[in-house]
Short mmCIF file of C-alpha atoms and ligand atoms in Angstrom, two decimals:
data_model
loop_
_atom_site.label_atom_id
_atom_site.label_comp_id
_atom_site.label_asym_id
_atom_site.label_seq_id
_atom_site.Cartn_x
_atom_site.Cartn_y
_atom_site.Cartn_z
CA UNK A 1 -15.96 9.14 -26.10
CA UNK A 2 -13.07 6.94 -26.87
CA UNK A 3 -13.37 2.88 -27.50
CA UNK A 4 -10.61 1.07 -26.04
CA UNK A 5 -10.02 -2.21 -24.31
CA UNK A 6 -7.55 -4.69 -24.51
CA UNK A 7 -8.36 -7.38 -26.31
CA UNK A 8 -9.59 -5.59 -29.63
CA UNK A 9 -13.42 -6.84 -29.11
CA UNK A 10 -15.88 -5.38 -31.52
CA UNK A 11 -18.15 -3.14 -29.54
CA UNK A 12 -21.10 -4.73 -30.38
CA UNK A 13 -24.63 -6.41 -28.73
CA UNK A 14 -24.59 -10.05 -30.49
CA UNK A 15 -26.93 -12.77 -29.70
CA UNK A 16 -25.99 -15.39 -30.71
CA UNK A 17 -27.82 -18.18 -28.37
CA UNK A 18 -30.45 -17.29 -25.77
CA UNK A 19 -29.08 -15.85 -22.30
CA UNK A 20 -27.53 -18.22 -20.62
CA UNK A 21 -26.57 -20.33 -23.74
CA UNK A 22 -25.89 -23.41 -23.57
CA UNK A 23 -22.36 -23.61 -22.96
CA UNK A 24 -22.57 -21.30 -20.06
CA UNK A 25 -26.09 -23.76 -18.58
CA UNK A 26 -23.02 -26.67 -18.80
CA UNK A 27 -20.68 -24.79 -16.54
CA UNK A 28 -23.16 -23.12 -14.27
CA UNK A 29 -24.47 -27.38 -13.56
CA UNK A 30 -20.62 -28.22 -12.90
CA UNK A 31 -20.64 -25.15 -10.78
CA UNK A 32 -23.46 -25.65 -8.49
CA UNK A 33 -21.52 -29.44 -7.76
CA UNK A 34 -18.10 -27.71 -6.96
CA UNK A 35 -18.67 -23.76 -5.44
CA UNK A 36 -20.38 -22.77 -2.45
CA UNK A 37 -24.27 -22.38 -2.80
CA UNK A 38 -23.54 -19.48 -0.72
CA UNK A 39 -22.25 -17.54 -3.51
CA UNK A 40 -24.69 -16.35 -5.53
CA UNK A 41 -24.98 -14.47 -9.15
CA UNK A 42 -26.44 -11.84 -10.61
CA UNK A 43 -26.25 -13.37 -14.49
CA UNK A 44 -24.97 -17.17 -15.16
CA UNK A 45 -23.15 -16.60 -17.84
CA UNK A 46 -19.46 -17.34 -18.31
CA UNK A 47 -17.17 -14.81 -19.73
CA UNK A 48 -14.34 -15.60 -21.69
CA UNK A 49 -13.25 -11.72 -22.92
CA UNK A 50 -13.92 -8.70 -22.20
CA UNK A 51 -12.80 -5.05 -23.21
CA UNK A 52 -13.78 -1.66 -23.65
CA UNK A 53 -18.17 -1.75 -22.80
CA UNK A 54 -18.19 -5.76 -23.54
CA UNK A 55 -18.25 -8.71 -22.21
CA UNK A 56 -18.09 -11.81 -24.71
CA UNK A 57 -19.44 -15.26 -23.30
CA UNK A 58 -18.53 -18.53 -23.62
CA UNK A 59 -20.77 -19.09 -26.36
CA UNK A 60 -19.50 -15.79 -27.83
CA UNK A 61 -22.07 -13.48 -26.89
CA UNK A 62 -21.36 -10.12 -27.34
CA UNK A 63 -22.94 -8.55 -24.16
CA UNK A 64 -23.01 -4.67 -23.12
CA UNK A 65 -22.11 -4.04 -19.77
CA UNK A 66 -23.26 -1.47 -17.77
CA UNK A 67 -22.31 -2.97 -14.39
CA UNK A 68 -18.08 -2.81 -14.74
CA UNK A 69 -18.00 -5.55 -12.34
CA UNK A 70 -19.58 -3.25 -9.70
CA UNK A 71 -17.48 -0.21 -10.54
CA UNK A 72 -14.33 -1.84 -11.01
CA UNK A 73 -13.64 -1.43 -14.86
CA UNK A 74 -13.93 1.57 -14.64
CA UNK A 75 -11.20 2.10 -17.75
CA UNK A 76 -12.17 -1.10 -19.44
CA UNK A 77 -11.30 -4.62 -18.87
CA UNK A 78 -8.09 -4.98 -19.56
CA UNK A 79 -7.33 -1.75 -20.80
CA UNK A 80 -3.69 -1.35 -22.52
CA UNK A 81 -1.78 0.50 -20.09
CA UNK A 82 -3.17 -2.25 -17.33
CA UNK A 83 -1.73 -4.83 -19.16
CA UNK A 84 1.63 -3.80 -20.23
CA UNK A 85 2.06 -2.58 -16.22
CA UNK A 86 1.12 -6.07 -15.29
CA UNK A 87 2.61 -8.34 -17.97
CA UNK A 88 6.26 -6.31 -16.53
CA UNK A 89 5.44 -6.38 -13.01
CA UNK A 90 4.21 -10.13 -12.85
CA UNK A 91 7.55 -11.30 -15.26
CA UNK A 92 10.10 -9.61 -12.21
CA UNK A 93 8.77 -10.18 -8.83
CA UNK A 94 5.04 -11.28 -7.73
CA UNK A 95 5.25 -10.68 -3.76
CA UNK A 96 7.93 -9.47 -1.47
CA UNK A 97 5.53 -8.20 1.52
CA UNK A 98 6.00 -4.55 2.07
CA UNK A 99 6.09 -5.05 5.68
CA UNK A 100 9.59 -7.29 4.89
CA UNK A 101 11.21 -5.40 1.80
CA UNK A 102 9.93 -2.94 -0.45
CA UNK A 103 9.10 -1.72 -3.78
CA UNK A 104 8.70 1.36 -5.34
CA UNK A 105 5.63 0.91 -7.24
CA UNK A 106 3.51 1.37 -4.16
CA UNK A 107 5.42 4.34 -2.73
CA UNK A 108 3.76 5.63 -6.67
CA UNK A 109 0.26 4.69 -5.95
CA UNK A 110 0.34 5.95 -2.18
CA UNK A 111 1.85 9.52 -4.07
CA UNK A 112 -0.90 9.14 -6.80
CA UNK A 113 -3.58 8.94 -4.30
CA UNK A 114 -2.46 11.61 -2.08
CA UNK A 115 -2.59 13.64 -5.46
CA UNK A 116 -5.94 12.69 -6.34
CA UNK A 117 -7.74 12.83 -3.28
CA UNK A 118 -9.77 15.96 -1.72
CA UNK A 119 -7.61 18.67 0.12
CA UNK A 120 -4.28 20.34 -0.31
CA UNK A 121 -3.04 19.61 3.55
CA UNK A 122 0.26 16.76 4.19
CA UNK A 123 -1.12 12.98 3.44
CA UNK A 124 -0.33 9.65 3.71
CA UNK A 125 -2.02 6.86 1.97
CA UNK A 126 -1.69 3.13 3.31
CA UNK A 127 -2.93 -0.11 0.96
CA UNK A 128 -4.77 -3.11 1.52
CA UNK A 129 -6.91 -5.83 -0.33
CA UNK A 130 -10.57 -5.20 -0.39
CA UNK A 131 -13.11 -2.67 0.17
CA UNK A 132 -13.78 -3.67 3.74
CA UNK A 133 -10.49 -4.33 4.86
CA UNK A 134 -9.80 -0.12 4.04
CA UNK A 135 -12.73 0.63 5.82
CA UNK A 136 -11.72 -1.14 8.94
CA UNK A 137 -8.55 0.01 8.76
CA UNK A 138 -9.86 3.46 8.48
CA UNK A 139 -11.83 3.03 11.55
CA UNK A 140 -8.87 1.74 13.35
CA UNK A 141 -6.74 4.78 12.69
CA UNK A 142 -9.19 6.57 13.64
CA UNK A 143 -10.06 4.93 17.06
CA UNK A 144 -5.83 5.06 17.49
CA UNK A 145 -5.90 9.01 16.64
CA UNK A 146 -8.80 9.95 19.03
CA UNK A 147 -9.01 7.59 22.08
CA UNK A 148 -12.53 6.89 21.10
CA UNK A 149 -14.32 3.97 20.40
CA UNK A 150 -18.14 5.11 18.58
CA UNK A 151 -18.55 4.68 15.06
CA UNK A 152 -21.37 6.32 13.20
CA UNK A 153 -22.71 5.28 10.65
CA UNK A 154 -26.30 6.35 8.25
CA UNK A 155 -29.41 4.29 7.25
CA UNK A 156 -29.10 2.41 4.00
CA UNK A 157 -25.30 2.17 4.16
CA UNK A 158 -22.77 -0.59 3.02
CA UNK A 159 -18.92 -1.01 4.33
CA UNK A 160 -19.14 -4.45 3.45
CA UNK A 161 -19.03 -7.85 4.69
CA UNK A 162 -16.05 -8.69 7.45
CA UNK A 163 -17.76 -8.93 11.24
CA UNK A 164 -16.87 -4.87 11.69
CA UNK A 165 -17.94 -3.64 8.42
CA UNK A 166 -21.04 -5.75 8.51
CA UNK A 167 -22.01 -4.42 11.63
CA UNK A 168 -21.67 -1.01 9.66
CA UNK A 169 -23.85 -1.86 6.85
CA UNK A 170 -27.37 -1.54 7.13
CA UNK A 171 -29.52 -3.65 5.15
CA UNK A 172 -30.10 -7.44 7.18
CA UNK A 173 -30.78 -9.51 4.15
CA UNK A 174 -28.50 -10.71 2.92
CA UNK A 175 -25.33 -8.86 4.27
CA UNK A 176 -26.39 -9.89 8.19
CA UNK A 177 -28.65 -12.59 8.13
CA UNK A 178 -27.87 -15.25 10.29
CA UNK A 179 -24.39 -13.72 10.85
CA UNK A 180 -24.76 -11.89 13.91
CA UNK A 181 -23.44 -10.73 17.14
CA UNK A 182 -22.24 -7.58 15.12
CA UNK A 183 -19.54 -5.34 16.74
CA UNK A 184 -20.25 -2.91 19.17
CA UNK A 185 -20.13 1.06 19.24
CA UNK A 186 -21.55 1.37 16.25
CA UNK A 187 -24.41 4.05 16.02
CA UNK A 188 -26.52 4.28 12.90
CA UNK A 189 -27.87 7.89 12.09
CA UNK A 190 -30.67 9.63 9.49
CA UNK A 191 -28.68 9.66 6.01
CA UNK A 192 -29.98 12.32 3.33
CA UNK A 193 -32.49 10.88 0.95
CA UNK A 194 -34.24 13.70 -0.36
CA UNK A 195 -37.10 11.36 -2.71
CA UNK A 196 -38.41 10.08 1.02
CA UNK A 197 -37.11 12.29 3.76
CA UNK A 198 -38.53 15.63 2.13
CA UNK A 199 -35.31 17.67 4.07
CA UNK A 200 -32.80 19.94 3.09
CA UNK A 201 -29.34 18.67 3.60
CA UNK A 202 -28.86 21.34 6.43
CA UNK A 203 -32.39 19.77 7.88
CA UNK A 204 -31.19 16.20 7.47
CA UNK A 205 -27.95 16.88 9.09
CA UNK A 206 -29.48 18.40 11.99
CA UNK A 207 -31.74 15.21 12.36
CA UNK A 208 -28.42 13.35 12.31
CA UNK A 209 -26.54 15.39 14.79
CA UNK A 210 -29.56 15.49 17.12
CA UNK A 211 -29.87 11.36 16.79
CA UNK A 212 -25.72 11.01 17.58
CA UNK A 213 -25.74 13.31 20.35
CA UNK A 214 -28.40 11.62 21.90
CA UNK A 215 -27.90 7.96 21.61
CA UNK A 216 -23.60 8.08 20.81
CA UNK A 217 -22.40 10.71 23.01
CA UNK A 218 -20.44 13.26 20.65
CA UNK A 219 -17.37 12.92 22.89
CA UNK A 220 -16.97 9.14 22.26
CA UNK A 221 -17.65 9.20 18.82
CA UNK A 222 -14.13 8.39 16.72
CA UNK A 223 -15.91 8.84 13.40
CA UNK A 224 -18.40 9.46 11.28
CA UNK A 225 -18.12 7.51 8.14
CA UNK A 226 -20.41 7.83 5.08
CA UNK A 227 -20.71 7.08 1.03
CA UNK A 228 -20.92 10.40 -0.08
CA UNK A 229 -23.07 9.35 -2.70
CA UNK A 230 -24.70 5.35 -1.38
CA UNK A 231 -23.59 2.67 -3.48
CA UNK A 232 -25.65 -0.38 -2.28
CA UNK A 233 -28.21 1.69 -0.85
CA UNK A 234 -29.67 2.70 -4.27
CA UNK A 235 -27.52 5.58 -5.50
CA UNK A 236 -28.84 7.92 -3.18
CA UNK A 237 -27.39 11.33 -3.34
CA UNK A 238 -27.82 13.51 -0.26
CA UNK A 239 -29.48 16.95 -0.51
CA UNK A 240 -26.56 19.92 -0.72
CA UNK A 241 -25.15 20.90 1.88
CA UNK A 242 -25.71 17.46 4.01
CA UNK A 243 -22.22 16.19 4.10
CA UNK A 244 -20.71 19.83 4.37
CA UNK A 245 -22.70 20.17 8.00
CA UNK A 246 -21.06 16.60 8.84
CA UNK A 247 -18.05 17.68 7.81
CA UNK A 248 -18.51 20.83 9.94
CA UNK A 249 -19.77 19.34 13.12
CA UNK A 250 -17.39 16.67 13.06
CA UNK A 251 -14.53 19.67 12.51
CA UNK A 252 -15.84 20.83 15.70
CA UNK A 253 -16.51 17.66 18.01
CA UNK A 254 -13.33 15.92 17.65
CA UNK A 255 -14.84 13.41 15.51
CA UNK A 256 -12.83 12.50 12.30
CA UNK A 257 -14.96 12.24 8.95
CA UNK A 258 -14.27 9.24 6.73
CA UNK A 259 -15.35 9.11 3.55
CA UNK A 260 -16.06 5.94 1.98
CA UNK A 261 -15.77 6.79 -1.68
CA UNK A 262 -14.89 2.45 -2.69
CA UNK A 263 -17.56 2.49 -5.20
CA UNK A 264 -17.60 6.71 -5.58
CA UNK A 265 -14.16 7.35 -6.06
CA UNK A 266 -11.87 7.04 -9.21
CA UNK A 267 -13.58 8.68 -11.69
CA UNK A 268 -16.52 7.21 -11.87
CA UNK A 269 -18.91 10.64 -10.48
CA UNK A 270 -17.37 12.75 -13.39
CA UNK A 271 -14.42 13.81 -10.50
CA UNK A 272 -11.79 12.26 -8.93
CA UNK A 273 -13.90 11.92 -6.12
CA UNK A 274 -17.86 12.59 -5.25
CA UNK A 275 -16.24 14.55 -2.46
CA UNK A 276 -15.08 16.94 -4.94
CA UNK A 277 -18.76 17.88 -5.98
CA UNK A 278 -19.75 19.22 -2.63
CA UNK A 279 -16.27 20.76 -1.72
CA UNK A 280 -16.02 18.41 1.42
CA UNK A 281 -12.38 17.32 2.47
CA UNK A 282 -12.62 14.30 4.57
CA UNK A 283 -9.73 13.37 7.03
CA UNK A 284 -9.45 9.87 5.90
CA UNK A 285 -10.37 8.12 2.55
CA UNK A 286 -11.26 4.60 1.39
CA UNK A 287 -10.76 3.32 -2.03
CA UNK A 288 -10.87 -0.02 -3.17
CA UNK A 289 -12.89 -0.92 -6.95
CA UNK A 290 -11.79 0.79 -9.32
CA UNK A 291 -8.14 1.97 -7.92
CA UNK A 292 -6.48 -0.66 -9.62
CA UNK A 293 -8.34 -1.70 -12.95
CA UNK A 294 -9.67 -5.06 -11.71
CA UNK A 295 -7.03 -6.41 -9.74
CA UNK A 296 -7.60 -6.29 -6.24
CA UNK A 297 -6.33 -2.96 -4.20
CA UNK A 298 -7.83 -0.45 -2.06
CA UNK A 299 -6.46 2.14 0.25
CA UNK A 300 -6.92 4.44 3.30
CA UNK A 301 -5.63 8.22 2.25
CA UNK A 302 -5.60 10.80 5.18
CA UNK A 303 -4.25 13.66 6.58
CA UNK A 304 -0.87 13.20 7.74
CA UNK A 305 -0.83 13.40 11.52
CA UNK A 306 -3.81 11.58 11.47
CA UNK A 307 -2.24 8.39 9.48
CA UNK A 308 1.34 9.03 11.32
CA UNK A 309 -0.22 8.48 14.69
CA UNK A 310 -0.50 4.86 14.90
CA UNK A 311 2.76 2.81 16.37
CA UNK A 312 4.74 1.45 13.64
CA UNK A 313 3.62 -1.89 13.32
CA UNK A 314 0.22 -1.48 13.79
CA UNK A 315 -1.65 -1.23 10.56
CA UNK A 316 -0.62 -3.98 7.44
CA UNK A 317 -1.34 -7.15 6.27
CA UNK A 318 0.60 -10.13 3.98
CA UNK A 319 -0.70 -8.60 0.22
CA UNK A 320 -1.36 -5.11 1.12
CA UNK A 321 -0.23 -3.31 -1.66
CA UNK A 322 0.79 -6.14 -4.01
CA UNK A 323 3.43 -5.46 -6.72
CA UNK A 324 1.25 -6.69 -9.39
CA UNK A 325 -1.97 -4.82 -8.45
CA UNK A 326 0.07 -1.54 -7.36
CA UNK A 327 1.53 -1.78 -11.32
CA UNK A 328 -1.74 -2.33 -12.18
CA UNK A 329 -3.35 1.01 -10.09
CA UNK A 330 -0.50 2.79 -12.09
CA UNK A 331 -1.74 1.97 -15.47
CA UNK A 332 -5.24 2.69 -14.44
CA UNK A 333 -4.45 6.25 -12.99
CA UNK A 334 -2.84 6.86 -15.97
CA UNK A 335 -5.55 5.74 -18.39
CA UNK A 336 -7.72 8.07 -16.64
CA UNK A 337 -5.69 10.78 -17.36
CA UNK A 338 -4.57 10.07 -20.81
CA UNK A 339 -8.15 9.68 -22.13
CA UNK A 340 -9.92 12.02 -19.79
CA UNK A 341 -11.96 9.80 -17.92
CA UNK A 342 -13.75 12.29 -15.68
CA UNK A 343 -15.38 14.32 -18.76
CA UNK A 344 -15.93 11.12 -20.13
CA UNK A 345 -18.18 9.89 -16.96
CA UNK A 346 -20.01 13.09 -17.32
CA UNK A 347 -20.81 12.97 -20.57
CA UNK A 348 -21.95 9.61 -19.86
CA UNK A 349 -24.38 11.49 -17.82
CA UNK A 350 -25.44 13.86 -20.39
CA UNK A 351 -26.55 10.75 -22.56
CA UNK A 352 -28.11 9.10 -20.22
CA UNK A 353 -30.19 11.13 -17.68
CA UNK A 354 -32.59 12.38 -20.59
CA UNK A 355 -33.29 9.26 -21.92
CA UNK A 356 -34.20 7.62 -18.19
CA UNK A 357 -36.14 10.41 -17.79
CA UNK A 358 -38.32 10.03 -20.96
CA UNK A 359 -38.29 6.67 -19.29
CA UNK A 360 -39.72 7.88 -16.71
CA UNK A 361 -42.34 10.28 -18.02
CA UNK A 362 -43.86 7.25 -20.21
CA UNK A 363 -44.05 4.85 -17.68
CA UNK A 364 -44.72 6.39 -15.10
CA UNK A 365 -42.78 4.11 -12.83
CA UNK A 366 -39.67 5.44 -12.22
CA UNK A 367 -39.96 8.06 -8.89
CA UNK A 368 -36.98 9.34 -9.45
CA UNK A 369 -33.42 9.63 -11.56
CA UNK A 370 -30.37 10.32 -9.80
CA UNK A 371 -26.93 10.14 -9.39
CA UNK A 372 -23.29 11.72 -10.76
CA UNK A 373 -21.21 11.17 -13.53
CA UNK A 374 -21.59 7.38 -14.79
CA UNK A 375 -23.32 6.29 -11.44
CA UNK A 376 -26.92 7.02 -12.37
CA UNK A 377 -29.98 5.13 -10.89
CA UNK A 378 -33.69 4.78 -11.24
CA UNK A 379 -35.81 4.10 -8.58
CA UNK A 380 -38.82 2.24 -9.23
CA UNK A 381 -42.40 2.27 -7.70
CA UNK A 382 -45.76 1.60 -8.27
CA UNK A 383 -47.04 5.16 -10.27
CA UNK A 384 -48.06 7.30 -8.20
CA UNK A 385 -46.92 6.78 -4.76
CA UNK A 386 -43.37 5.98 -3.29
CA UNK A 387 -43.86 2.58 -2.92
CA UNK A 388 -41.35 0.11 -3.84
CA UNK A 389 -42.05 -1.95 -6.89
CA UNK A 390 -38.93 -4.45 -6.77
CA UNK A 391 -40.69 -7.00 -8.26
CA UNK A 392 -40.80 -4.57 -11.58
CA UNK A 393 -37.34 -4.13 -10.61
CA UNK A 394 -36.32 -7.79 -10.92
CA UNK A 395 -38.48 -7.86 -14.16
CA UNK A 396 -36.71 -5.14 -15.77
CA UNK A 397 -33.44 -6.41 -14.95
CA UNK A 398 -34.85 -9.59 -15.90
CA UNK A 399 -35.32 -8.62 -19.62
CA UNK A 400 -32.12 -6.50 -20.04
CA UNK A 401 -30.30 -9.95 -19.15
CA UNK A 402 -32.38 -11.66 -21.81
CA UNK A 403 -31.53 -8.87 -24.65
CA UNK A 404 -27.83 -9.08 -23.94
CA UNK A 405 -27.20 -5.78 -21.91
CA UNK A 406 -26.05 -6.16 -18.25
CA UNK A 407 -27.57 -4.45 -15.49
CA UNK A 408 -27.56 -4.43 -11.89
CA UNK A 409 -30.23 -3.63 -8.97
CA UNK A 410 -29.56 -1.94 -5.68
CA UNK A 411 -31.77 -0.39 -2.53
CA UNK A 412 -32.19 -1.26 0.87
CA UNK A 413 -36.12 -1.93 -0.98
CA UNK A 414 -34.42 -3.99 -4.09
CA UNK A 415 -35.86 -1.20 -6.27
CA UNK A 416 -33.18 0.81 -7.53
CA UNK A 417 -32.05 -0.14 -11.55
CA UNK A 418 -28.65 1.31 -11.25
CA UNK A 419 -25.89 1.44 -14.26
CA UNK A 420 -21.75 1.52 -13.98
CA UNK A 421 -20.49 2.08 -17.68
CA UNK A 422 -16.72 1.62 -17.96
CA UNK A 423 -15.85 4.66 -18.75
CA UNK A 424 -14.58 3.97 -22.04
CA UNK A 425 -17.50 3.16 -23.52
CA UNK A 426 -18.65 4.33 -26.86
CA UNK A 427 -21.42 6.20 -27.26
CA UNK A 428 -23.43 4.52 -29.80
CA UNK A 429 -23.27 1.20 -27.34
CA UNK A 430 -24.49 3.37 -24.58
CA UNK A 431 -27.31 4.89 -26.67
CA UNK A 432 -28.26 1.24 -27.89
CA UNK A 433 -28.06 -0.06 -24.24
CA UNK A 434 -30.40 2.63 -22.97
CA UNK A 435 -33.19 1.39 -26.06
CA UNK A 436 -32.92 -1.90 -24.76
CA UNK A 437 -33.38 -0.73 -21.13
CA UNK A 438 -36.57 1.59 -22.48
CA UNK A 439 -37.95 -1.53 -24.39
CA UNK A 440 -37.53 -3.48 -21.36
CA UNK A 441 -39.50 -1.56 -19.02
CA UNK A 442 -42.27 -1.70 -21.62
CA UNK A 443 -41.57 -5.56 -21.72
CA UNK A 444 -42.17 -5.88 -18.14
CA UNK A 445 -44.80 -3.45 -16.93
N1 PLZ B 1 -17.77 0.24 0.74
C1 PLZ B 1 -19.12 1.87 -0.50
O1 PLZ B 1 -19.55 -0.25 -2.33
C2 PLZ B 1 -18.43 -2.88 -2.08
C3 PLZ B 1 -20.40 -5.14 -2.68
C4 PLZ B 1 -20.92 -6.29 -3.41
P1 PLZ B 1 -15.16 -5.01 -0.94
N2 PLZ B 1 -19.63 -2.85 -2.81
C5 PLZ B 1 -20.01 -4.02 -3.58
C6 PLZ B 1 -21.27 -7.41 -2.50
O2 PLZ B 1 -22.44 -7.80 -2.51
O3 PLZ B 1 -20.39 -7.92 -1.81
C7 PLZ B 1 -18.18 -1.76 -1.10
C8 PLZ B 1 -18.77 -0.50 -1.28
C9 PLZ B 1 -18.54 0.49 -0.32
C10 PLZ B 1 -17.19 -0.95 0.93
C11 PLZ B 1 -17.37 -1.98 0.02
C12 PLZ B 1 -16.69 -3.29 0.28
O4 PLZ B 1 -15.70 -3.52 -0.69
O5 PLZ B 1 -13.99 -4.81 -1.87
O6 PLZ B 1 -16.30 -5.78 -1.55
O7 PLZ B 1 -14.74 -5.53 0.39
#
């Protein structure tokens, strides 16, 4: 693996103060005073750098990450090519609005994504800001294209957090809560989850198709849309063979199949796409994360006709597709490329599914490791049974924090460990991250 980032950080775990220290306790008081309580955080610690697998605190704290800002970082904070994209972009224009005049640098990314993306057929790619805003937009292309108004959607799902894509999402605390009425038409169907379901993909999908028919009404339904591997949800991966019998029943109902590959996509699975691993080509596309190398970008990539059918006019917004984060997407694409990025995620794999499983084997409370490429999760439960054990969960996490490596949680049950490596990071930082998460589990049993 290659060590890169931009600001030439050594790739290092340094304590220097306990976590928080005190520098970041001062700002986190001023904080509560000033930013929404709403807003909450997973570590309180500031950052002042970051590059390659690190991010240095404000009392210089040399932590590893293994989060990339939810799958953003994917090639590093900061990395070089980023930069230099940005530091030209930002010194010759920052905005024109697409919709007013354009710029070439997101006819590039639109061309780059319809490159990257599953399937060989015509495409079109359109940008936006965030995550949900793709996936709405995706639904409304779709709804244009077919006449139809029914969404489906599967059980421990998560489009996000606008009034559409929250409707979409399953879990109620803390995405819903208090939040509601949710938008209508939108039908939630069995996903895959082959640690609790016990089903073949083929089985699962049946169960799916048999649940839409009857409460949807195939003929109404304007798509399906799915993670093809659940982010939020815990990292579940379906059985084989699950999203290939969406794929094909959607193929044959009319209904257009959107895959929403925001935290998936880019890399991060050990392909392009998680698509890619199960040979599915979905009609339409969402990216968001780690498209542009932390600036803020995401997209909707489909098959031509499809995209082409809505009235001119109808799909946009003021920032879509910003100069500055379309220059950045450019650099990002390219880092991927340059350094190999996809063999990279997989042999981030390599390292680290062994390990979680000896994990696993001496503990005894990890049900199950899972997931593609550099988006690998452990599921935790009480030994045993398939119980949830997110209290062990927080605990874990919990101790990681404290020895300086940073690590997220995730499941509808709050009992999934789950780890997002920028792909660029070394492998003797990896290896040391994973003894810290092993000590940690022995920590808090
Ligand atoms: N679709 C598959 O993973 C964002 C959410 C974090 P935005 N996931 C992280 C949080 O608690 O808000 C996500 C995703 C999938 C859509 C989204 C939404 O992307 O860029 O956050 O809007």
């Amino acid at each position: 693996m290659t060590e890169v980032g931009g600001p030439q950080l050594d790739q290092v775990r340094r304590l220097i103060t306990a976590i928080p220290g005190p520098r970041s306790i001062e700002l986190q008081a001023r904080r509560s005073g000033i930013v929404a309580g709403s807003i909450g955080t997973t570590l309180p610690v500031f950052i002042e750098r970051a590059g390659g697998g690190v991010l240095v605190d404000v009392d210089n704290n040399s932590l590893i990450d293994m989060a990339s800002g939810i799958a953003v970082t994917s090639v590093g904070n900061s990395a070089p090519h980023v930069v230099e994209n940005v530091q030209e972009q930002v010194a010759q224009f920052t905005h024109t609005c697409f919709m007013i005049t354009e710029y070439e640098a997101y006819v590039d990314v639109c061309e780059q994504l319809n490159r990257i993306t599953p399937g060989e057929h015509a495409k079109r790619s359109a940008l936006f800001n965030s995550g949900a805003e793709a996936v709405e937009n995706a639904v409304k292309i779709a709804r244009s294209f077919t006449g139809r108004a029914g969404v489906a959607v599967v059980e421990h799902a998560y489009h996000g957090r606008t009034n559409l894509t929250m409707g979409m999402t399953a879990k109620h605390h803390p995405y819903k809560k208090n939040f509601g009425p949710f938008a209508s038409d939108i039908h939630r169907v069995p996903n895959s989850y082959p640690l609790r379901d016990g089903r073949t993909g083929e089985e699962a999908a049946a169960h799916a198709i048999r649940r839409l028919s009857v409460e949807g009404g195939v003929d109404e339904i304007a798509a399906i849309v799915i993670e093809p591997i659940q982010g939020e949800g815990g990292f579940i991966v379906p059985a084989p063979g699950y999203l290939a019998a969406l794929a094909e029943f959607a193929a044959e109902n009319g209904i257009l199949l959107i895959a929403d590959e925001i935290q998936t996509g880019i890399a991060r699975t050990g392909e392009w796409f998680a698509c890619h691993h199960e040979g599915v080509v979905p009609d339409l596309i969402t990216t968001a994360k780690a498209l542009a190398g932390g600036l803020p970008l995401a997209a909707v990539t489909g098959r031509a006709e499809i995209m082409d059918s809505v009235h001119v006019g109808g799909i946009g917004g003021t920032y879509g597709g910003n100069p500055v984060a379309c220059a950045a997407a450019l650099g990002a694409i390219q880092t991927i490329e340059e350094l190999d990025l996809i063999g990279a995620a997989r042999n981030i794999e390599t390292i680290m599914v062994p390990r979680l499983a000896d994990i696993a084997d001496r503990t005894g409370v990890i049900a199950q490791v899972r997931g593609r490429g550099a988006l690998i999760a452990v599921e935790i439960t009480t030994p045993g049974s398939l119980d949830p054990d997110p209290e062990l969960t927080k605990r874990v996490v919990a101790e990681c924090h404290r020895q300086g490596v940073l690590v997220l949680s995730a499941g509808t049950y709050g009992n999934v460990l789950r780890f997002l490596p920028p792909l660029v990071m070394g492998e003797q930082l990896l290896l040391e991250a994973l003894d810290v998460i092993s000590d940690a589990f022995d920590t808090a049993i």
